Tab-separated table of C-alpha atoms and ligand atoms in Angstrom:
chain	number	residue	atom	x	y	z
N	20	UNK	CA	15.525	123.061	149.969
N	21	UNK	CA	15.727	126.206	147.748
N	22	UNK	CA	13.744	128.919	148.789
N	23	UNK	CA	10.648	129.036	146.880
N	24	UNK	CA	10.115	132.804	145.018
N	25	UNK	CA	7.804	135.160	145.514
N	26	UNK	CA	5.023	136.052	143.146
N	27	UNK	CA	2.735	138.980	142.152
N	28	UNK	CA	-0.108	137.197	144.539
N	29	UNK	CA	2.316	136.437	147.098
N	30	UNK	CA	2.879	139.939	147.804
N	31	UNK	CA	-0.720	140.531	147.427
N	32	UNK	CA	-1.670	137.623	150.095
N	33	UNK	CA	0.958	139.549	152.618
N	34	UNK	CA	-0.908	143.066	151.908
N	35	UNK	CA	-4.255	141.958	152.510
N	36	UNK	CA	-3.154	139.406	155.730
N	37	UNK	CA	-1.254	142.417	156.847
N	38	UNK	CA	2.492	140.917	156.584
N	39	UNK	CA	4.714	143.464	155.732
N	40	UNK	CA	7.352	142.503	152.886
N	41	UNK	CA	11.107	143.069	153.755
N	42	UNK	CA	12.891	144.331	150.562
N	43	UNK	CA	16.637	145.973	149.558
N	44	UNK	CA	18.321	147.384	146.622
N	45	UNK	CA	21.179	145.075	145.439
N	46	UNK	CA	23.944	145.855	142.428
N	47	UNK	CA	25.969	143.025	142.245
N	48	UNK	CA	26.386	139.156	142.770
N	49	UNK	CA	27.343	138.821	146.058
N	50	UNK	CA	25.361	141.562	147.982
N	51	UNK	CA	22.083	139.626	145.783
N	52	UNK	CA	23.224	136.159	147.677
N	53	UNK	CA	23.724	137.814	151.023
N	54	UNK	CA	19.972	139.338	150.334
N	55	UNK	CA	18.573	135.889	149.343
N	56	UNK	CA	20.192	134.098	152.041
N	57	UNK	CA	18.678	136.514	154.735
N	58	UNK	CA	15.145	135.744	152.974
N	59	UNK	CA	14.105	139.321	151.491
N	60	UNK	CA	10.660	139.070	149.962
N	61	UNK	CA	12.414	141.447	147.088
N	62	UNK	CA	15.233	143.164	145.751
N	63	UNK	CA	15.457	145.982	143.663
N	64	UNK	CA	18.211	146.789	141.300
N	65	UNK	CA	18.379	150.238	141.562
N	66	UNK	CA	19.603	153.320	139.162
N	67	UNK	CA	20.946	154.351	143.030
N	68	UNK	CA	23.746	152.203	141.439
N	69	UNK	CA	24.921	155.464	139.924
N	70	UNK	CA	25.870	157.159	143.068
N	71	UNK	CA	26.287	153.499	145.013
N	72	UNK	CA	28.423	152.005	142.328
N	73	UNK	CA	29.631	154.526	139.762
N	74	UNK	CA	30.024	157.927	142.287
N	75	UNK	CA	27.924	160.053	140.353
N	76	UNK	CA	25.719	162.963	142.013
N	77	UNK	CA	22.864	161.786	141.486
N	78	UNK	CA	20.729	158.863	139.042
N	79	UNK	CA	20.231	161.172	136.336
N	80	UNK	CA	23.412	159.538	134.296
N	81	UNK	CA	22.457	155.860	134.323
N	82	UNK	CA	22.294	153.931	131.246
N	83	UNK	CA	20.188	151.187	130.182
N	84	UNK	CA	23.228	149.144	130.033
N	85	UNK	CA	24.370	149.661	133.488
N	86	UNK	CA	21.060	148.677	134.518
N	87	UNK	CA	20.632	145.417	132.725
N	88	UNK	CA	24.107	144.753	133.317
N	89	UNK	CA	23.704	144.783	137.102
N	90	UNK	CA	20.811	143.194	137.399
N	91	UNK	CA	22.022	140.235	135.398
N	92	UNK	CA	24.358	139.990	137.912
N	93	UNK	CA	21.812	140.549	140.916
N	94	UNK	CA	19.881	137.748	139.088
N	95	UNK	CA	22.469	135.177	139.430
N	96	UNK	CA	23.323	136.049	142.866
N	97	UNK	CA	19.374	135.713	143.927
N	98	UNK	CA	17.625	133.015	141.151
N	99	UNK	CA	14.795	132.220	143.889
N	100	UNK	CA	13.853	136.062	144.750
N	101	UNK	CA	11.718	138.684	143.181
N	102	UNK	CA	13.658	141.162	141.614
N	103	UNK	CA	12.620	144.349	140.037
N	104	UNK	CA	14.706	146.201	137.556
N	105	UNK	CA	14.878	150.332	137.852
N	106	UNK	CA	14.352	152.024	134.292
N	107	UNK	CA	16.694	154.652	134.349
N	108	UNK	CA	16.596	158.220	133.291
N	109	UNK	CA	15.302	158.674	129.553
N	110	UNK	CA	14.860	154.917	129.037
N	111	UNK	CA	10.607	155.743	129.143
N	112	UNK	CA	9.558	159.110	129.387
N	113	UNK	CA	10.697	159.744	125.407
N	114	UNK	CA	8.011	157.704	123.892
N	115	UNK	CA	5.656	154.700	124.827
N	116	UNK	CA	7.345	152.715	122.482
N	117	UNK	CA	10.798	153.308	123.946
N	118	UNK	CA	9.234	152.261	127.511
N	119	UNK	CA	8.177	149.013	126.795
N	120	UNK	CA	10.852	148.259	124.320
N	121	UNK	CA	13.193	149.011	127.473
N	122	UNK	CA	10.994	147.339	130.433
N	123	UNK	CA	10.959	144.396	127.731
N	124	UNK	CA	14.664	144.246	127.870
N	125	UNK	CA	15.085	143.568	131.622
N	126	UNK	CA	12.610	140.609	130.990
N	127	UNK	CA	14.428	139.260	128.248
N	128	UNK	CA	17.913	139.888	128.887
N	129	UNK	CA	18.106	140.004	132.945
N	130	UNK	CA	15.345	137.931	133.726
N	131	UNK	CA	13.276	139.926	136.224
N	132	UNK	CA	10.127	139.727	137.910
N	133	UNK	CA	8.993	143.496	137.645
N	134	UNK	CA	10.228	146.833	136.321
N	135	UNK	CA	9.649	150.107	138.133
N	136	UNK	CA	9.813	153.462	136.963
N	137	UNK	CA	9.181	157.045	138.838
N	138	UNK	CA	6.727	159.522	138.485
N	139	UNK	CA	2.787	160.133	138.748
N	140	UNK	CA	0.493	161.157	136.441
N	141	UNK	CA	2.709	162.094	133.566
N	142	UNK	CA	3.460	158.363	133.475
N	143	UNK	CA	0.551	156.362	133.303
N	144	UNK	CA	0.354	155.898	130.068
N	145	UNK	CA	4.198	154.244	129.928
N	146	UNK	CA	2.540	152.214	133.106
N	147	UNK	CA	-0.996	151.363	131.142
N	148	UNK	CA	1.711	150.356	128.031
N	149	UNK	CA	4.140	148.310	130.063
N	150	UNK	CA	1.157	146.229	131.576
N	151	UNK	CA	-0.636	145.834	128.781
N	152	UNK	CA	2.405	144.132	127.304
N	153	UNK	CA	2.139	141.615	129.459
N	154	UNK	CA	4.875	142.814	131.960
N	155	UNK	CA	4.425	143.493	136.169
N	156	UNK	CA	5.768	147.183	136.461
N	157	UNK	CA	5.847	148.898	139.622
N	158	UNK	CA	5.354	152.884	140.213
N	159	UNK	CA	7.529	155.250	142.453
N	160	UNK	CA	6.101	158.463	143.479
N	161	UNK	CA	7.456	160.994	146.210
N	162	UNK	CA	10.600	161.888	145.792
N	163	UNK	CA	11.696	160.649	142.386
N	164	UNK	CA	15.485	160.912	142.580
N	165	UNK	CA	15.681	161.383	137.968
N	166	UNK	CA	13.224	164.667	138.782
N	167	UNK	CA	15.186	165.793	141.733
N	168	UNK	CA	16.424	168.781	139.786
N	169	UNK	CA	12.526	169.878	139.598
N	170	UNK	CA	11.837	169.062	143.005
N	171	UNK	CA	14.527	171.389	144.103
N	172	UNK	CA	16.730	168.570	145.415
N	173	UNK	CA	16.418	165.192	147.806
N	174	UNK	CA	13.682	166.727	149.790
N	175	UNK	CA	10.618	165.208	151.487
N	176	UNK	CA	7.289	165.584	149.223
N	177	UNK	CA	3.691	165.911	150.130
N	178	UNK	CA	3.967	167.549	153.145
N	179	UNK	CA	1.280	170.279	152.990
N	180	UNK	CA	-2.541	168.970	152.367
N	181	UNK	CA	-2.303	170.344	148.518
N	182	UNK	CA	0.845	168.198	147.207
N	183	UNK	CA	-0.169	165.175	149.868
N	184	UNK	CA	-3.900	165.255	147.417
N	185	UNK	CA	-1.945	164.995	144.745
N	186	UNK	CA	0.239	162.001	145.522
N	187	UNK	CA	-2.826	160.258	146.722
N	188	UNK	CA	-4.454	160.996	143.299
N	189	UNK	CA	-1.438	159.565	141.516
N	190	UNK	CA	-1.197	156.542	143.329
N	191	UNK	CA	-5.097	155.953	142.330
N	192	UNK	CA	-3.976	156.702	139.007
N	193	UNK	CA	-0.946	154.464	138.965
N	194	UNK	CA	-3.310	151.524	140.350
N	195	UNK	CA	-5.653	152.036	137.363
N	196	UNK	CA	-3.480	151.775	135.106
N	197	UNK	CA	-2.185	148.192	136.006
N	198	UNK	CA	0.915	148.717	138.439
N	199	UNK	CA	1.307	145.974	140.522
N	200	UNK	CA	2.612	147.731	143.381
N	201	UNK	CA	3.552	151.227	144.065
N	202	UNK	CA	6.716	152.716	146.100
N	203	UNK	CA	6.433	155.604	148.228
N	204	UNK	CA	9.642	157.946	148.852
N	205	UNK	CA	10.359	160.436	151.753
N	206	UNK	CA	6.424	161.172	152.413
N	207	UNK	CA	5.247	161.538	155.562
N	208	UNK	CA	4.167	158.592	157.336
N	209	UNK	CA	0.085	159.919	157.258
N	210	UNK	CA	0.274	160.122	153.605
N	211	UNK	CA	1.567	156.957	152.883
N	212	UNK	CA	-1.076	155.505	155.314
N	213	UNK	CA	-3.867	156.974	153.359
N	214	UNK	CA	-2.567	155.638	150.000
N	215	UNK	CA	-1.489	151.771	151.484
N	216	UNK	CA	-5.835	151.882	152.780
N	217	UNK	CA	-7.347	153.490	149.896
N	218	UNK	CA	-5.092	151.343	147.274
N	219	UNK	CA	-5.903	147.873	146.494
N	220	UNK	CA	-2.122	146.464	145.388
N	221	UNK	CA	0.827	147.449	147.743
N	222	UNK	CA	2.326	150.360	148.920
N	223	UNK	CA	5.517	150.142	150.014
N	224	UNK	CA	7.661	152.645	151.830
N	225	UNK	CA	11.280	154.302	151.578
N	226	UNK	CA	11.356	156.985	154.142
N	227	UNK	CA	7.581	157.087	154.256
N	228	UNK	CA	7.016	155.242	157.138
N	229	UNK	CA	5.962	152.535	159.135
N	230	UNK	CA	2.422	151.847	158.130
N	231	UNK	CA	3.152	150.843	154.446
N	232	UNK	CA	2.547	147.402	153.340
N	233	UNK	CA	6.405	146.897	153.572
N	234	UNK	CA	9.741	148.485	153.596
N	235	UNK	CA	12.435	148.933	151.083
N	236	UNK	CA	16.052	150.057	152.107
N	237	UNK	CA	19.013	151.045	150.168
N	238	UNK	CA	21.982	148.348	150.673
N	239	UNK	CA	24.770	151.209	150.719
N	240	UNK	CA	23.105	152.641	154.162
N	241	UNK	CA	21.985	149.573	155.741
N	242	UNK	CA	25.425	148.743	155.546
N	243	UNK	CA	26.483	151.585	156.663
N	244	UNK	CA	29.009	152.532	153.133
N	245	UNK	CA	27.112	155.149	151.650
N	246	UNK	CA	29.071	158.387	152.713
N	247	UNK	CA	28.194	161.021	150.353
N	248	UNK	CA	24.788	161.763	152.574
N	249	UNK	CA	22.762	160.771	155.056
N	250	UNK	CA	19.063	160.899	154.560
N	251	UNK	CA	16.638	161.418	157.553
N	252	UNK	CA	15.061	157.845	156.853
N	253	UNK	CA	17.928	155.638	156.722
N	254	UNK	CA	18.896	153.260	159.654
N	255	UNK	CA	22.498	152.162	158.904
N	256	UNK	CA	22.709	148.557	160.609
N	257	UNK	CA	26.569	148.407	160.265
N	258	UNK	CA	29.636	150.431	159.689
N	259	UNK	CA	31.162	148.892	157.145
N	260	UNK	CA	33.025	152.166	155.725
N	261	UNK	CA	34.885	152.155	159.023
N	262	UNK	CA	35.302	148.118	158.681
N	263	UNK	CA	36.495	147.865	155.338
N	264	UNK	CA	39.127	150.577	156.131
N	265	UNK	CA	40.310	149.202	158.758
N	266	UNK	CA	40.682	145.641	157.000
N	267	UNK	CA	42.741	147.959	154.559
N	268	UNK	CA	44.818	149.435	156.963
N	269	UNK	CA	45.218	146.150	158.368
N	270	UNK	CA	46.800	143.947	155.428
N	271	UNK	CA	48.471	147.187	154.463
N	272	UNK	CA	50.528	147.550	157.555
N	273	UNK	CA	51.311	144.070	157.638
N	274	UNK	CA	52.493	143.964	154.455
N	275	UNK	CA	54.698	146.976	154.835
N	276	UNK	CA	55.973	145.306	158.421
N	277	UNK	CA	57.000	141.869	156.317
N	278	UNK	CA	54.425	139.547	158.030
N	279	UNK	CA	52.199	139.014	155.512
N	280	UNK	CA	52.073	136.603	153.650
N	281	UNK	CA	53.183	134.110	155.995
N	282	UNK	CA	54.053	130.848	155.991
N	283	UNK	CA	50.263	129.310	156.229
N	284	UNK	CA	49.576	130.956	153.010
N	285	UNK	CA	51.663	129.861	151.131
N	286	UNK	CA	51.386	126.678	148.294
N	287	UNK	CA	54.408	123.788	149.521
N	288	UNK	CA	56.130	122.550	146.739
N	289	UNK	CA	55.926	118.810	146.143
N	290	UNK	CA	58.146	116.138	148.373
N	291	UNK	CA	62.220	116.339	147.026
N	292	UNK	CA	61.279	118.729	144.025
N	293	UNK	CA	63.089	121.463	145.815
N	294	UNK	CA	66.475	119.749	145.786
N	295	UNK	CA	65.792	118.104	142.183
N	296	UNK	CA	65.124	122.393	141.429
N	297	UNK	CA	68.315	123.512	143.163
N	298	UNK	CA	70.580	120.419	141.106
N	299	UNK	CA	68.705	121.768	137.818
N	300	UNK	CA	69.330	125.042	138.502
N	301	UNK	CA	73.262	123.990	139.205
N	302	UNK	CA	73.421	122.298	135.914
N	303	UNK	CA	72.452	125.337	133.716
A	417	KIV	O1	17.189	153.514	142.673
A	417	KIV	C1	16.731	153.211	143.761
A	417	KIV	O2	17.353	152.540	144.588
A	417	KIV	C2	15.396	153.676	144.065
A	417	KIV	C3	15.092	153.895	145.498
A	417	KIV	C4	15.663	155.195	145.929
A	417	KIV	C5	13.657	153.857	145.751
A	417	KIV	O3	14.639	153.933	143.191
C-alpha cells in the first residue's frame, strides 16, 4: 500500500505528542525515492543544490529555475512525501509581489507541499504575504547560508544571550505571521529548546540540536559525498566519496585489463543468424 503523505496537522500531531519528524534535503529523482522508501516525514529541495549539485561556493547563485527544476524531479521520485521547495537568493526579498509570485510557482509548476525561505524579521512580511495567499511556507533562521556574506561566513549564530533574544524574537515573529513551521540552523542546542517550547508550530533543527521537534540533514553529508567542508553538526552515515571512487577505479581497471565486458553481458544473437551474417557478408 502506498505510503500515505504527510500533512500540515500531521506534523503538528507529532510536535505536540512529542514525535520527532525525520527529514533530508533531496535534488534529484532517485535520491527522492531512496528518501521515500526509508519513510522521511519530509524532504526539502534545497538551494544547497548549488554547492551539492552545481559546485558553487556557496547558495548565493541559485536560480529559480534550478530550483523548480529539481524539485520537479524530487517530486516524481517522492509523490507520497511532503516536500518543501527552497526560494533561492533574490527570488523574495525584492518585493512582496515577487515572493509570492515565486513561492506560487513551486505550487504550480513542482507541486509542493511548502516553500521555505531564510531570514527573521526583515521577512515577515514576504511570510504574512505567502500565507495569506493561501500557501504553507516555512521560515529558516540561524545561519541563513544567502546572508552568509553578512554573517561573516558558515558560523554558528546566537551564541551570546543578546543575538540568542533575538532569534527567539524572530521565531515569535515568524509564527505570527503564519509560518507553518520554522527551521533552526547551527544554534546552540539551549536556544533552539527555548524557541521549539515557547512556539506553537514546529521547530526543527539543522545543527541546533537534539531537543527540536525534529531533525533535518543534508543528503550530500549523510552520505558521506559532500567534500568541500565539514560542518561541526553533520553525522556522515556512509562514505560514499570513497565508494563511488572505488567503483570507478574498479570498472576502469577492468576495462583497461580487457575483462570487462564479458561474456554475461553481452546480447546473443538469434539461433543460425550468425552463419546466415557470415554467408551475407561473403556474398557482397
Ligand atoms: O538549502 C538547504 O539545504 C537548506 C539547509 C541548509 C537548511 O536551506
Amino acid at each position: 500500500m502506498a505510503k500515505q503523505k504527510r500533512s500540515r496537522l500531521d506534523l503538528q500531531k507529532m510536535k505536540d505528542e512529542k514525535q520527532p519528524a525525520v527529514w533530508i534535503t533531496a535534488y534529484d529523482f532517485w535520491t527522492a525515492q531512496f528518501a521515500e522508501k526509508a519513510g522521511m516525514d519530509m524532504i526539502l529541495v534545497g538551494d544547497s543544490l548549488g554547492m551539492c549539485i552545481y559546485g558553487y561556493e556557496g547558495t548565493v547563485p541559485v536560480t529559480m529555475a534550478q530550483c523548480i527544476y529539481h524539485s520537479e524531479a524530487v517530486r516524481r521520485g517522492a509523490p507520497n512525501t511532503f516536500v518543501i521547495g527552497d526560494m533561492p537568493f533574490l527570488s523574495y526579498q525584492v518585493s512582496i509581489p515577487d515572493a509570492v509570485q515565486n513561492a506560487g510557482r513551486f505550487f504550480k509548476e513542482a507541486r509542493v507541499d511548502a516553500v521555505k525561505l531564510e531570514g527573521g524579521q526583515r521577512v515577515v512580511p514576504q511570510i504574512k504575504a505567502i500565507a495569506d495567499g493561501g500557501m504553507l511556507v516555512m521560515g529558516h533562521i540561524g545561519l541563513t547560508p544567502q546572508s552568509s556574506g553578512q554573517l561573516g561566513g558558515f558560523k554558528a549564530q546566537g551564541r551570546t544571550a543578546e543575538t540568542a533574544k533575538e532569534l527567539i524574537d524572530d521565531a515569535l515573529l515568524i509564527q505570527e505571521a503564519g509560518a507553518f513551521a520554522l527551521l533552526v540552523e547551527a544554534v546552540p542546542p539551549e536556544v533552539c529548546e527555548i524557541m521549539k517550547n515557547r512556539l506553537k508550530i514546529p521547530v526543527y533543527s539543522i545543527g541546533a540540536g537534539i531537543h527540536a521537534d525534529g531533525q533535518l540533514m543534508i543528503c550530500s553529508d549523510v552520505l558521506g559525498i559532500f567534500q568541500a567542508f565539514t560542518p561541526k553538526f553533520v553525522k556522515k552515515y556512509e562514505n560514499l566519496a570513497q565508494k563511488t571512487t572505488d567503483a570507478f577505479l574498479k570498472y576502469a581497471e577492468e576495462v583497461r585489463k580487457g575483462e570487462f565486458p564479458a561474456p554475461e553481458h553481452a546480447y546473443k544473437m538469434v539461433d543460425g543468424e550468425l552463419p546466415r551474417l557470415e554467408a551475407l557478408l561473403k556474398h557482397s
